[in-house]
PDB file of C-alpha atoms in Angstrom:
ATOM      1  CA  MET U   1     -16.690  11.285  10.819  1.00  0.00           C
ATOM      2  CA  HIS U   2     -17.523   7.639  11.375  1.00  0.00           C
ATOM      3  CA  LEU U   3     -15.698   4.743  12.867  1.00  0.00           C
ATOM      4  CA  LEU U   4     -15.303   2.637   9.740  1.00  0.00           C
ATOM      5  CA  GLY U   5     -13.510   5.419   7.906  1.00  0.00           C
ATOM      6  CA  TYR U   6     -11.150   5.576  10.834  1.00  0.00           C
ATOM      7  CA  VAL U   7     -10.558   1.828  10.556  1.00  0.00           C
ATOM      8  CA  LEU U   8     -10.046   1.909   6.787  1.00  0.00           C
ATOM      9  CA  ILE U   9      -7.580   4.727   6.576  1.00  0.00           C
ATOM     10  CA  CYS U  10      -5.944   5.504   9.874  1.00  0.00           C
ATOM     11  CA  SER U  11      -5.801   2.952  12.641  1.00  0.00           C
ATOM     12  CA  PRO U  12      -4.827  -0.225  10.780  1.00  0.00           C
ATOM     13  CA  LEU U  13      -1.605   1.154   9.364  1.00  0.00           C
ATOM     14  CA  PHE U  14       0.373  -0.182  12.295  1.00  0.00           C
ATOM     15  CA  ILE U  15       0.361  -3.298  14.401  1.00  0.00           C
ATOM     16  CA  GLY U  16      -0.699  -2.904  17.988  1.00  0.00           C
ATOM     17  CA  LEU U  17      -3.051   0.024  17.505  1.00  0.00           C
ATOM     18  CA  GLN U  18      -6.138  -0.288  19.667  1.00  0.00           C
ATOM     19  CA  CYS U  19      -9.432   1.437  18.968  1.00  0.00           C
ATOM     20  CA  GLN U  20     -10.387   2.449  22.496  1.00  0.00           C
ATOM     21  CA  GLY U  21     -10.773   6.118  23.300  1.00  0.00           C
ATOM     22  CA  LEU U  22     -11.726   7.296  19.808  1.00  0.00           C
ATOM     23  CA  PRO U  23     -11.723  11.035  19.191  1.00  0.00           C
ATOM     24  CA  PRO U  24     -15.136  12.683  19.705  1.00  0.00           C
ATOM     25  CA  LYS U  25     -15.339  13.606  16.021  1.00  0.00           C
ATOM     26  CA  VAL U  26     -15.377   9.964  14.953  1.00  0.00           C
ATOM     27  CA  LYS U  27     -18.936   8.705  14.470  1.00  0.00           C
ATOM     28  CA  LYS U  28     -20.508   5.665  12.882  1.00  0.00           C
ATOM     29  CA  CYS U  29     -22.411   5.088   9.641  1.00  0.00           C
ATOM     30  CA  HIS U  30     -25.099   2.651   8.623  1.00  0.00           C
ATOM     31  CA  TYR U  31     -24.169  -0.625   6.966  1.00  0.00           C
ATOM     32  CA  GLY U  32     -23.296  -0.190   3.300  1.00  0.00           C
ATOM     33  CA  ASP U  33     -23.541   3.613   3.314  1.00  0.00           C
ATOM     34  CA  GLY U  34     -20.811   4.186   0.755  1.00  0.00           C
ATOM     35  CA  LYS U  35     -21.297   7.949   0.542  1.00  0.00           C
ATOM     36  CA  CYS U  36     -20.816   8.333   4.292  1.00  0.00           C
ATOM     37  CA  LEU U  37     -17.783   6.067   4.284  1.00  0.00           C
ATOM     38  CA  VAL U  38     -16.107   8.095   1.537  1.00  0.00           C
ATOM     39  CA  GLU U  39     -16.777  11.436   3.175  1.00  0.00           C
ATOM     40  CA  SER U  40     -15.568  10.313   6.583  1.00  0.00           C
ATOM     41  CA  ALA U  41     -12.455   8.580   5.273  1.00  0.00           C
ATOM     42  CA  ASN U  42     -11.396  11.709   3.408  1.00  0.00           C
ATOM     43  CA  ALA U  43     -12.058  13.924   6.429  1.00  0.00           C
ATOM     44  CA  LEU U  44      -9.907  11.658   8.574  1.00  0.00           C
ATOM     45  CA  LEU U  45      -7.077  11.751   6.083  1.00  0.00           C
ATOM     46  CA  LYS U  46      -7.234  15.534   6.047  1.00  0.00           C
ATOM     47  CA  ASN U  47      -7.514  16.000   9.818  1.00  0.00           C
ATOM     48  CA  PHE U  48      -5.107  13.368  11.157  1.00  0.00           C
ATOM     49  CA  PRO U  49      -2.083  13.087   8.815  1.00  0.00           C
ATOM     50  CA  LYS U  50       0.233  13.051  11.839  1.00  0.00           C
ATOM     51  CA  GLY U  51      -1.749  10.368  13.630  1.00  0.00           C
ATOM     52  CA  ILE U  52      -3.527  10.449  16.973  1.00  0.00           C
ATOM     53  CA  PRO U  53      -1.065   9.970  19.881  1.00  0.00           C
ATOM     54  CA  GLU U  54      -3.850   9.416  22.423  1.00  0.00           C
ATOM     55  CA  ILE U  55      -4.733   6.134  20.759  1.00  0.00           C
ATOM     56  CA  ASN U  56      -1.217   5.342  19.501  1.00  0.00           C
ATOM     57  CA  LEU U  57      -2.103   6.129  15.914  1.00  0.00           C
ATOM     58  CA  ARG U  58       1.212   6.750  14.201  1.00  0.00           C
ATOM     59  CA  PRO U  59       1.597   9.251  11.344  1.00  0.00           C
ATOM     60  CA  ILE U  60       0.397   8.180   7.911  1.00  0.00           C
ATOM     61  CA  ASP U  61       2.586  10.691   6.108  1.00  0.00           C
ATOM     62  CA  VAL U  62       5.606   8.396   6.609  1.00  0.00           C
ATOM     63  CA  VAL U  63       4.871   4.663   6.380  1.00  0.00           C
ATOM     64  CA  PRO U  64       7.514   1.915   6.704  1.00  0.00           C
ATOM     65  CA  VAL U  65       7.455  -0.738   3.968  1.00  0.00           C
ATOM     66  CA  LYS U  66       8.747  -4.269   4.413  1.00  0.00           C
ATOM     67  CA  ASP U  67      11.931  -5.342   2.638  1.00  0.00           C
ATOM     68  CA  TRP U  68      11.037  -6.851  -0.712  1.00  0.00           C
ATOM     69  CA  LEU U  69      12.860  -9.002  -3.262  1.00  0.00           C
ATOM     70  CA  LEU U  70      11.407  -7.522  -6.433  1.00  0.00           C
ATOM     71  CA  VAL U  71      13.422  -9.540  -8.990  1.00  0.00           C
ATOM     72  CA  ASN U  72      14.854 -12.958  -8.251  1.00  0.00           C
ATOM     73  CA  ASP U  73      16.197 -14.658 -11.374  1.00  0.00           C
ATOM     74  CA  SER U  74      17.854 -18.055 -11.239  1.00  0.00           C
ATOM     75  CA  ARG U  75      21.612 -17.606 -11.277  1.00  0.00           C
ATOM     76  CA  VAL U  76      22.206 -19.593 -14.409  1.00  0.00           C
ATOM     77  CA  GLY U  77      23.215 -18.729 -17.936  1.00  0.00           C
ATOM     78  CA  GLY U  78      24.766 -15.585 -19.286  1.00  0.00           C
ATOM     79  CA  ALA U  79      22.222 -13.119 -17.910  1.00  0.00           C
ATOM     80  CA  TRP U  80      20.433 -13.010 -14.572  1.00  0.00           C
ATOM     81  CA  TYR U  81      19.403 -10.323 -12.119  1.00  0.00           C
ATOM     82  CA  ASN U  82      18.362  -9.993  -8.471  1.00  0.00           C
ATOM     83  CA  PHE U  83      17.012  -6.741  -7.084  1.00  0.00           C
ATOM     84  CA  GLU U  84      15.945  -6.104  -3.486  1.00  0.00           C
ATOM     85  CA  LEU U  85      14.379  -3.039  -1.861  1.00  0.00           C
ATOM     86  CA  LEU U  86      15.480  -2.405   1.731  1.00  0.00           C
ATOM     87  CA  ASN U  87      14.567   0.021   4.527  1.00  0.00           C
ATOM     88  CA  GLN U  88      11.919   1.658   2.400  1.00  0.00           C
ATOM     89  CA  LEU U  89       9.713   4.495   3.617  1.00  0.00           C
ATOM     90  CA  ASN U  90       6.538   5.580   1.863  1.00  0.00           C
ATOM     91  CA  TYR U  91       5.517   9.224   1.593  1.00  0.00           C
ATOM     92  CA  GLY U  92       2.189  10.454   0.285  1.00  0.00           C
ATOM     93  CA  PHE U  93      -0.623   8.411   1.821  1.00  0.00           C
ATOM     94  CA  GLU U  94      -1.809  11.517   3.677  1.00  0.00           C
ATOM     95  CA  ASN U  95      -2.754  12.993   0.281  1.00  0.00           C
ATOM     96  CA  THR U  96      -5.037  10.096  -0.630  1.00  0.00           C
ATOM     97  CA  THR U  97      -8.523  10.875  -1.862  1.00  0.00           C
ATOM     98  CA  ILE U  98     -10.951   7.996  -1.448  1.00  0.00           C
ATOM     99  CA  THR U  99     -13.348   8.092  -4.407  1.00  0.00           C
ATOM    100  CA  GLU U 100     -15.606   5.105  -3.793  1.00  0.00           C
ATOM    101  CA  ILE U 101     -16.314   2.432  -1.185  1.00  0.00           C
ATOM    102  CA  ARG U 102     -18.614  -0.505  -1.837  1.00  0.00           C
ATOM    103  CA  GLY U 103     -19.738  -3.327   0.384  1.00  0.00           C
ATOM    104  CA  PHE U 104     -19.598  -3.416   4.176  1.00  0.00           C
ATOM    105  CA  ASP U 105     -23.178  -4.706   4.222  1.00  0.00           C
ATOM    106  CA  ARG U 106     -24.854  -6.162   7.286  1.00  0.00           C
ATOM    107  CA  ASP U 107     -23.575  -9.515   6.035  1.00  0.00           C
ATOM    108  CA  PRO U 108     -20.020  -8.629   4.947  1.00  0.00           C
ATOM    109  CA  THR U 109     -19.616 -11.959   3.155  1.00  0.00           C
ATOM    110  CA  SER U 110     -22.579 -11.338   0.832  1.00  0.00           C
ATOM    111  CA  SER U 111     -20.606  -9.137  -1.553  1.00  0.00           C
ATOM    112  CA  LYS U 112     -17.092  -8.024  -2.317  1.00  0.00           C
ATOM    113  CA  ILE U 113     -15.698  -5.024  -0.477  1.00  0.00           C
ATOM    114  CA  GLU U 114     -14.123  -2.422  -2.749  1.00  0.00           C
ATOM    115  CA  ILE U 115     -12.071   0.674  -1.904  1.00  0.00           C
ATOM    116  CA  HIS U 116     -11.053   3.071  -4.687  1.00  0.00           C
ATOM    117  CA  GLY U 117      -8.722   6.024  -4.366  1.00  0.00           C
ATOM    118  CA  THR U 118      -6.134   8.297  -5.895  1.00  0.00           C
ATOM    119  CA  ILE U 119      -2.840   9.752  -4.681  1.00  0.00           C
ATOM    120  CA  PRO U 120      -1.261  12.590  -6.680  1.00  0.00           C
ATOM    121  CA  ARG U 121       2.262  11.525  -5.807  1.00  0.00           C
ATOM    122  CA  LEU U 122       3.434   8.433  -3.948  1.00  0.00           C
ATOM    123  CA  VAL U 123       7.142   8.246  -3.119  1.00  0.00           C
ATOM    124  CA  TYR U 124       9.252   5.327  -1.929  1.00  0.00           C
ATOM    125  CA  LYS U 125      12.695   6.108  -0.557  1.00  0.00           C
ATOM    126  CA  GLY U 126      15.220   3.727   0.919  1.00  0.00           C
ATOM    127  CA  ASP U 127      18.044   1.402  -0.038  1.00  0.00           C
ATOM    128  CA  TYR U 128      18.497  -1.209  -2.720  1.00  0.00           C
ATOM    129  CA  GLN U 129      20.801  -4.100  -3.470  1.00  0.00           C
ATOM    130  CA  ALA U 130      21.367  -5.433  -6.975  1.00  0.00           C
ATOM    131  CA  LYS U 131      23.344  -8.434  -8.182  1.00  0.00           C
ATOM    132  CA  GLY U 132      23.520  -9.993 -11.585  1.00  0.00           C
ATOM    133  CA  ARG U 133      25.189 -10.460 -14.915  1.00  0.00           C
ATOM    134  CA  MET U 134      24.354  -8.672 -18.151  1.00  0.00           C
ATOM    135  CA  LEU U 135      25.399  -9.654 -21.642  1.00  0.00           C
ATOM    136  CA  TRP U 136      27.585 -12.488 -20.282  1.00  0.00           C
ATOM    137  CA  PHE U 137      30.368 -10.169 -19.147  1.00  0.00           C
ATOM    138  CA  VAL U 138      28.992  -7.165 -17.205  1.00  0.00           C
ATOM    139  CA  GLU U 139      28.868  -8.071 -13.522  1.00  0.00           C
ATOM    140  CA  ILE U 140      26.487  -6.161 -11.246  1.00  0.00           C
ATOM    141  CA  ASN U 141      27.071  -5.961  -7.523  1.00  0.00           C
ATOM    142  CA  SER U 142      25.771  -2.653  -6.300  1.00  0.00           C
ATOM    143  CA  HIS U 143      23.926  -1.118  -3.411  1.00  0.00           C
ATOM    144  CA  GLY U 144      22.872   2.411  -2.570  1.00  0.00           C
ATOM    145  CA  THR U 145      19.857   4.631  -2.093  1.00  0.00           C
ATOM    146  CA  SER U 146      16.779   4.417  -4.262  1.00  0.00           C
ATOM    147  CA  ASN U 147      13.896   6.736  -4.997  1.00  0.00           C
ATOM    148  CA  SER U 148      10.669   5.766  -6.756  1.00  0.00           C
ATOM    149  CA  ASP U 149       8.148   8.427  -7.657  1.00  0.00           C
ATOM    150  CA  PHE U 150       4.667   7.252  -8.734  1.00  0.00           C
ATOM    151  CA  LEU U 151       2.629  10.080 -10.268  1.00  0.00           C
ATOM    152  CA  ASN U 152      -1.189  10.149 -10.295  1.00  0.00           C
ATOM    153  CA  PHE U 153      -1.337   6.824  -8.493  1.00  0.00           C
ATOM    154  CA  LYS U 154      -4.808   5.267  -8.713  1.00  0.00           C
ATOM    155  CA  PHE U 155      -5.756   2.137  -6.807  1.00  0.00           C
ATOM    156  CA  ASP U 156      -8.691  -0.228  -6.462  1.00  0.00           C
ATOM    157  CA  ILE U 157      -8.677  -2.765  -3.659  1.00  0.00           C
ATOM    158  CA  THR U 158     -11.057  -5.737  -3.635  1.00  0.00           C
ATOM    159  CA  LEU U 159     -11.495  -7.646  -0.388  1.00  0.00           C
ATOM    160  CA  LYS U 160     -13.176 -10.947   0.342  1.00  0.00           C
ATOM    161  CA  VAL U 161     -13.806 -11.699   3.988  1.00  0.00           C
ATOM    162  CA  ARG U 162     -15.183 -14.345   6.279  1.00  0.00           C
ATOM    163  CA  THR U 163     -16.700 -13.880   9.721  1.00  0.00           C
ATOM    164  CA  GLU U 164     -15.768 -15.473  13.010  1.00  0.00           C
ATOM    165  CA  TYR U 165     -17.268 -15.153  16.476  1.00  0.00           C
ATOM    166  CA  ARG U 166     -15.374 -14.329  19.642  1.00  0.00           C
ATOM    167  CA  ASN U 167     -17.165 -13.524  22.906  1.00  0.00           C
ATOM    168  CA  ASN U 168     -20.462 -13.384  21.019  1.00  0.00           C
ATOM    169  CA  LYS U 169     -19.097 -10.670  18.713  1.00  0.00           C
ATOM    170  CA  ARG U 170     -18.628 -10.852  14.943  1.00  0.00           C
ATOM    171  CA  TYR U 171     -15.178 -10.159  13.506  1.00  0.00           C
ATOM    172  CA  ILE U 172     -14.109 -10.220   9.870  1.00  0.00           C
ATOM    173  CA  LYS U 173     -11.003 -11.877   8.506  1.00  0.00           C
ATOM    174  CA  ILE U 174      -9.563 -11.097   5.088  1.00  0.00           C
ATOM    175  CA  TYR U 175      -8.957 -14.216   3.031  1.00  0.00           C
ATOM    176  CA  GLU U 176      -8.329 -12.466  -0.273  1.00  0.00           C
ATOM    177  CA  LEU U 177      -7.088  -8.978  -1.145  1.00  0.00           C
ATOM    178  CA  VAL U 178      -6.521  -8.015  -4.775  1.00  0.00           C
ATOM    179  CA  PRO U 179      -5.043  -4.609  -5.628  1.00  0.00           C
ATOM    180  CA  ASN U 180      -5.215  -2.981  -9.021  1.00  0.00           C
ATOM    181  CA  ILE U 181      -2.926  -0.025  -9.746  1.00  0.00           C
ATOM    182  CA  ARG U 182      -2.739   2.520 -12.542  1.00  0.00           C
ATOM    183  CA  LEU U 183      -0.397   5.482 -12.811  1.00  0.00           C
ATOM    184  CA  ASP U 184       0.630   8.202 -15.244  1.00  0.00           C
ATOM    185  CA  ARG U 185       4.375   8.032 -14.667  1.00  0.00           C
ATOM    186  CA  TRP U 186       7.044   6.128 -12.744  1.00  0.00           C
ATOM    187  CA  ILE U 187      10.349   7.880 -12.127  1.00  0.00           C
ATOM    188  CA  MET U 188      13.181   5.971 -10.452  1.00  0.00           C
ATOM    189  CA  TRP U 189      16.700   6.861  -9.430  1.00  0.00           C
ATOM    190  CA  LEU U 190      19.288   4.350  -8.190  1.00  0.00           C
ATOM    191  CA  ASP U 191      22.437   5.871  -6.737  1.00  0.00           C
ATOM    192  CA  ASP U 192      25.773   4.146  -7.379  1.00  0.00           C
ATOM    193  CA  PHE U 193      24.418   1.454  -9.669  1.00  0.00           C
ATOM    194  CA  PHE U 194      27.909   1.377 -11.132  1.00  0.00           C
ATOM    195  CA  PRO U 195      29.890   2.777  -8.180  1.00  0.00           C
ATOM    196  CA  GLU U 196      33.033   3.461 -10.186  1.00  0.00           C
ATOM    197  CA  ASN U 197      31.343   4.976 -13.201  1.00  0.00           C
ATOM    198  CA  PHE U 198      28.750   7.729 -12.804  1.00  0.00           C
ATOM    199  CA  ASP U 199      28.197   7.941 -16.564  1.00  0.00           C
ATOM    200  CA  LEU U 200      27.035   4.317 -16.638  1.00  0.00           C
ATOM    201  CA  THR U 201      24.868   4.895 -13.562  1.00  0.00           C
ATOM    202  CA  LEU U 202      23.265   7.871 -15.293  1.00  0.00           C
ATOM    203  CA  ALA U 203      22.766   5.855 -18.479  1.00  0.00           C
ATOM    204  CA  ILE U 204      21.009   3.013 -16.630  1.00  0.00           C
ATOM    205  CA  ASN U 205      18.686   5.426 -14.823  1.00  0.00           C
ATOM    206  CA  ASN U 206      17.888   7.258 -18.042  1.00  0.00           C
ATOM    207  CA  LEU U 207      17.211   3.961 -19.800  1.00  0.00           C
ATOM    208  CA  PHE U 208      14.746   2.971 -17.089  1.00  0.00           C
ATOM    209  CA  ASN U 209      12.922   6.292 -17.068  1.00  0.00           C
ATOM    210  CA  ARG U 210      12.633   6.455 -20.852  1.00  0.00           C
ATOM    211  CA  ASN U 211      11.149   2.954 -20.913  1.00  0.00           C
ATOM    212  CA  TRP U 212       9.293   2.897 -17.599  1.00  0.00           C
ATOM    213  CA  VAL U 213       6.112   1.435 -19.114  1.00  0.00           C
ATOM    214  CA  GLU U 214       7.959  -1.664 -20.314  1.00  0.00           C
ATOM    215  CA  PHE U 215       9.649  -2.064 -16.934  1.00  0.00           C
ATOM    216  CA  TRP U 216       6.314  -1.611 -15.160  1.00  0.00           C
ATOM    217  CA  ASN U 217       4.664  -4.284 -17.288  1.00  0.00           C
ATOM    218  CA  GLU U 218       7.473  -6.711 -16.528  1.00  0.00           C
ATOM    219  CA  LEU U 219       7.658  -5.956 -12.801  1.00  0.00           C
ATOM    220  CA  GLU U 220       3.952  -5.416 -12.160  1.00  0.00           C
ATOM    221  CA  PRO U 221       3.227  -8.859 -10.617  1.00  0.00           C
ATOM    222  CA  GLY U 222       5.907  -8.361  -7.966  1.00  0.00           C
ATOM    223  CA  ILE U 223       4.880  -4.755  -7.368  1.00  0.00           C
ATOM    224  CA  LEU U 224       1.246  -5.768  -6.886  1.00  0.00           C
ATOM    225  CA  ARG U 225       2.254  -8.439  -4.372  1.00  0.00           C
ATOM    226  CA  LEU U 226       4.174  -5.777  -2.447  1.00  0.00           C
ATOM    227  CA  PHE U 227       1.205  -3.415  -2.454  1.00  0.00           C
ATOM    228  CA  GLU U 228      -1.027  -6.286  -1.369  1.00  0.00           C
ATOM    229  CA  THR U 229       0.993  -6.468   1.849  1.00  0.00           C
ATOM    230  CA  VAL U 230       0.771  -2.686   2.276  1.00  0.00           C
ATOM    231  CA  PHE U 231      -2.971  -2.480   1.727  1.00  0.00           C
ATOM    232  CA  ARG U 232      -3.626  -5.573   3.828  1.00  0.00           C
ATOM    233  CA  SER U 233      -1.853  -3.900   6.728  1.00  0.00           C
ATOM    234  CA  LEU U 234      -4.241  -0.970   6.378  1.00  0.00           C
ATOM    235  CA  VAL U 235      -7.210  -3.020   7.531  1.00  0.00           C
ATOM    236  CA  GLU U 236      -6.290  -6.466   8.762  1.00  0.00           C
ATOM    237  CA  ASP U 237      -5.144  -5.852  12.327  1.00  0.00           C
ATOM    238  CA  THR U 238      -7.988  -3.525  13.211  1.00  0.00           C
ATOM    239  CA  PHE U 239     -10.599  -5.842  11.728  1.00  0.00           C
ATOM    240  CA  ASP U 240      -9.097  -8.500  13.967  1.00  0.00           C
ATOM    241  CA  SER U 241      -9.486  -6.351  17.094  1.00  0.00           C
ATOM    242  CA  VAL U 242     -12.698  -4.365  16.484  1.00  0.00           C
ATOM    243  CA  PRO U 243     -16.030  -6.251  16.306  1.00  0.00           C
ATOM    244  CA  TYR U 244     -17.616  -5.716  12.906  1.00  0.00           C
ATOM    245  CA  ASP U 245     -21.006  -4.646  14.245  1.00  0.00           C
ATOM    246  CA  ASP U 246     -19.382  -2.029  16.478  1.00  0.00           C
ATOM    247  CA  LEU U 247     -18.376  -0.154  13.325  1.00  0.00           C
ATOM    248  CA  PHE U 248     -21.935   0.743  12.357  1.00  0.00           C
ATOM    249  CA  LEU U 249     -25.052   2.514  13.555  1.00  0.00           C
ATOM    250  CA  PRO U 250     -28.207   0.517  14.325  1.00  0.00           C
ATOM    251  CA  ASP U 251     -30.831   0.819  11.603  1.00  0.00           C
ATOM    252  CA  ASP U 252     -33.068   2.975  13.801  1.00  0.00           C
ATOM    253  CA  GLU U 253     -30.325   5.438  14.756  1.00  0.00           C
ATOM    254  CA  ASN U 254     -29.175   8.423  12.708  1.00  0.00           C
TER     255      ASN U 254
END
């Protein structure tokens, strides 16, 4: 295994993780060696789903997600809707398969960095809060537990970086991260959407799940912004603390 795979997949998930005292199995690759990066990243995912306590690497099988206001309509007119996700936990990153990595050249600014992967099932569980008005007379003021199930979740992440020098060492800073997401199915359940009427709650959930593609298309910009924050957290803090050139082997070393 190599150090950059460790950075990409494991260590950056959480703030405050330091990269001293790496496990003996972690080894480096040459600049731009995409095949090595893919193999090592997948081995790390398989071998360390519960993290590495010795270096304060927390588990990647349960990942906290920041609170997120997914829909925020203006409260005017006969119909408006606000929907917020709270206390969310993500399950499934440990089952990620990285399929391709591009970039990470000697000059990291010379080309885009791309990371491609798939997750068979990605689950978000937590709380939600919804407020709004439908059809001029149906008031919504509900909160409860939520469950989102993304099936065959495929992602591409494109990074643009700049370099900065500290103590004569090169570090990279992300100035743009663009995620692209595709999936086969989105299943959602919102408990107590109409607290006094389970039949209406069931009807709303069924309506969503029958028409999930339309809902996805409408909500996709907000969902992508949320995943931008998730994916950025996967790499940003470690890139800030680990010198870029320390991630790779010298050209004359195997």
